[in-house]
Coordinates of C-alpha atoms in Angstrom, one line a residue:
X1 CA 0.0 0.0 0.0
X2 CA 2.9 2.7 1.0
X3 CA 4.4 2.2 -2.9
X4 CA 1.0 3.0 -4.2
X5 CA 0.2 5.8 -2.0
X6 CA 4.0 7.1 -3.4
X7 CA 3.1 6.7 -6.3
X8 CA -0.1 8.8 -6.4
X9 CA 1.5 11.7 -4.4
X10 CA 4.6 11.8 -7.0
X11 CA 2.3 11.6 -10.3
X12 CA -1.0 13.7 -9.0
X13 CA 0.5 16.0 -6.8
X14 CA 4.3 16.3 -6.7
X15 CA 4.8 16.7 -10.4
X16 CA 2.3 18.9 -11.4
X17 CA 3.0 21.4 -8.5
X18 CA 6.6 21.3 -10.0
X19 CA 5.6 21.9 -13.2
X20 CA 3.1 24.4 -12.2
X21 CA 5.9 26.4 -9.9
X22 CA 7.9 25.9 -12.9
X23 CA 5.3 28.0 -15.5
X24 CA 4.5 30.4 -13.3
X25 CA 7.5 31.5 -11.4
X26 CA 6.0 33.8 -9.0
X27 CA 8.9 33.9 -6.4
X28 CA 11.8 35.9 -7.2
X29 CA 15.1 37.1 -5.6
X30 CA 16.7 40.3 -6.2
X31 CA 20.1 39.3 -4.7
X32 CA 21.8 42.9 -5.3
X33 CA 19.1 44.5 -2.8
X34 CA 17.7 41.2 -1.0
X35 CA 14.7 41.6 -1.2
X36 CA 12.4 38.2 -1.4
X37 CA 9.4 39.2 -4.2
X38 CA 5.9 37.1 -4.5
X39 CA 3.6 38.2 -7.4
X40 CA 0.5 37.6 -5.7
X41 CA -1.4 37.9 -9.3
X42 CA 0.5 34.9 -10.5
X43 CA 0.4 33.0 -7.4
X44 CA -3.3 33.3 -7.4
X45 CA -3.1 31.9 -10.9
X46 CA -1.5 29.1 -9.4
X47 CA -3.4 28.1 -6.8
X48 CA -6.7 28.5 -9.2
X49 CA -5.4 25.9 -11.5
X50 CA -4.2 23.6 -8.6
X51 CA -8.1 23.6 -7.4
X52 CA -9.4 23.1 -11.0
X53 CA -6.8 20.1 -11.5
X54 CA -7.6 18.5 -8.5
X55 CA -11.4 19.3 -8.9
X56 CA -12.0 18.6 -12.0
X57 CA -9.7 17.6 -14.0
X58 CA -8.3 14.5 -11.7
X59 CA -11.8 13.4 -11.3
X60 CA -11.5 10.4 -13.2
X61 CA -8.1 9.4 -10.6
X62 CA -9.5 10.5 -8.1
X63 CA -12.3 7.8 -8.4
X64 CA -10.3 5.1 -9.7
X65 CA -8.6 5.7 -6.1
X66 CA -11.0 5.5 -3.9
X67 CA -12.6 2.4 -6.0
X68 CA -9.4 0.7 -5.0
X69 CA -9.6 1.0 -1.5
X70 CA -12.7 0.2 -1.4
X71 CA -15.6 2.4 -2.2
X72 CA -18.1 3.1 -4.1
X73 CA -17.8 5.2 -7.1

């Protein structure tokens, strides 16, 4: 059960949050005055299409999942 549960973390929710953070780079460094910089606009963005991803998008996982442990779908 713990390699399947590994599994679905790294393919449904690690590697799409990386790729996501990868996109939309919304935190940035400006090492010559240090100051730490978060474009709430683009984080918003983000987070938006995290929700509809996991929503809607990963319906079809997301019942395939829970058929496999057991339940009803």
């Amino acid at each position: 059960m713990t390699g399947k549960i590994a599994l679905f973390l790294r393919v449904f929710i690690l590697l799409p949050a990386a790729g996501l953070l990868a996109a939309l780079p919304f935190i940035d460094l400006d090492r010559a005055a240090g100051v730490l910089a978060i474009d709430i606009n683009a984080a918003s963005m983000a987070l938006a299409a995290l929700i509809y991803g996991a929503g809607a998008g990963g319906t079809f996982a997301w019942s395939r999942w829970a058929k496999a442990l057991g339940g009803e779908t």
